[in-house]
Amino acid sequence: MNQLQPICQRGKRVLTTTQLAEAFGTEAKIINRNFQRNADRYVQGKHYFALSGEELREFKGSRQFDDSLKFTSILYLWTEKGAWLTKYRAGMGCLRKASR
């Protein structure tokens, strides 16, 4: 695993879903699936930020080296609390490598 490089967004240190997945040894699609299934447990602004529209375009423009953002229409950035909540869910068996 490479050293994670947190990003500053709205005054908070955040990680992209790809970075979070790498840290947890899983895939971004597994993190996304877990989030979709448990969205009611996450609070926007506390656990994550959802970037879209102009805010997402600006973010992509500042991260031109990141090809994983190329076709993204909504980008989730995870705060430390969101990462811990996701890790907690992982401990409950909600995050595991895709077997397919």
Coordinates of C-alpha atoms in Angstrom, one line a residue:
M1 CA 0.0 0.0 0.0
N2 CA 1.3 3.5 -0.9
Q3 CA 1.3 6.3 1.7
L4 CA -2.1 7.8 1.7
Q5 CA -2.2 11.5 0.8
P6 CA -5.3 13.1 2.4
I7 CA -6.9 16.0 0.5
C8 CA -8.2 19.1 2.2
Q9 CA -11.9 19.7 1.3
R10 CA -14.1 22.3 3.1
G11 CA -11.5 22.5 5.9
K12 CA -11.4 18.8 6.6
R13 CA -8.9 16.1 5.6
V14 CA -10.6 13.6 3.3
L15 CA -9.8 10.5 1.2
T16 CA -11.3 9.5 -2.1
T17 CA -13.2 6.2 -2.3
T18 CA -10.3 4.7 -4.2
Q19 CA -7.8 5.7 -1.4
L20 CA -10.2 4.4 1.3
A21 CA -10.5 1.0 -0.5
E22 CA -6.8 0.8 -0.9
A23 CA -6.3 1.4 2.8
F24 CA -8.8 -1.3 3.7
G25 CA -7.5 -3.8 1.2
T26 CA -10.7 -3.9 -0.9
E27 CA -12.1 -2.4 -4.1
A28 CA -13.8 1.0 -4.5
K29 CA -17.0 -0.7 -5.8
I30 CA -17.3 -2.6 -2.5
I31 CA -17.0 0.7 -0.6
N32 CA -19.7 2.2 -2.8
R33 CA -22.0 -0.8 -2.5
N34 CA -21.7 -0.7 1.3
F35 CA -22.4 3.0 1.3
Q36 CA -25.5 2.6 -0.9
R37 CA -26.8 -0.2 1.4
N38 CA -26.2 1.9 4.5
A39 CA -26.7 5.5 3.3
D40 CA -29.0 6.2 6.3
R41 CA -26.1 5.7 8.7
Y42 CA -23.9 8.3 7.0
V43 CA -24.3 12.1 7.4
Q44 CA -23.1 14.3 4.6
G45 CA -20.7 16.9 5.9
K46 CA -19.8 14.7 8.9
H47 CA -18.9 11.3 7.3
Y48 CA -18.5 12.3 3.6
F49 CA -18.8 15.0 1.0
A50 CA -20.6 14.3 -2.3
L51 CA -19.1 16.4 -5.1
S52 CA -21.0 16.9 -8.3
G53 CA -21.6 19.6 -11.0
E54 CA -19.2 22.6 -10.9
E55 CA -17.6 21.6 -7.6
L56 CA -16.7 18.2 -9.1
R57 CA -15.3 19.8 -12.3
E58 CA -13.1 22.1 -10.2
F59 CA -11.9 19.1 -8.1
K60 CA -11.1 17.1 -11.3
G61 CA -9.3 20.0 -12.7
S62 CA -7.0 20.2 -9.7
R63 CA -6.3 16.4 -9.9
Q64 CA -5.6 15.9 -13.6
F65 CA -3.2 13.1 -12.8
D66 CA -6.0 10.9 -11.4
D67 CA -7.5 8.8 -14.3
S68 CA -10.0 7.2 -11.9
L69 CA -11.9 10.5 -11.8
K70 CA -12.3 10.7 -15.6
F71 CA -15.9 9.4 -15.9
T72 CA -17.1 10.1 -12.4
S73 CA -20.3 12.1 -12.2
I74 CA -20.5 12.0 -8.3
L75 CA -17.4 11.7 -6.2
Y76 CA -17.5 10.8 -2.5
L77 CA -14.8 12.1 -0.3
W78 CA -14.6 10.4 3.1
T79 CA -13.8 12.3 6.3
E80 CA -12.0 10.6 9.2
K81 CA -15.3 9.9 10.9
G82 CA -16.7 8.4 7.6
A83 CA -13.6 6.2 7.2
W84 CA -14.0 4.9 10.8
L85 CA -17.7 4.2 10.2
T86 CA -16.8 2.3 7.0
K87 CA -14.1 0.4 8.9
Y88 CA -16.6 -0.4 11.6
R89 CA -18.9 -1.8 8.9
A90 CA -16.0 -3.7 7.5
G91 CA -15.5 -5.3 10.9
M92 CA -19.0 -6.5 10.7
G93 CA -18.3 -8.4 7.5
C94 CA -19.9 -5.7 5.3
L95 CA -16.7 -5.1 3.3
R96 CA -15.0 -8.0 1.6
K97 CA -13.2 -8.6 -1.7
A98 CA -15.5 -9.2 -4.6
S99 CA -15.4 -12.8 -5.4
R100 CA -16.5 -12.2 -9.0

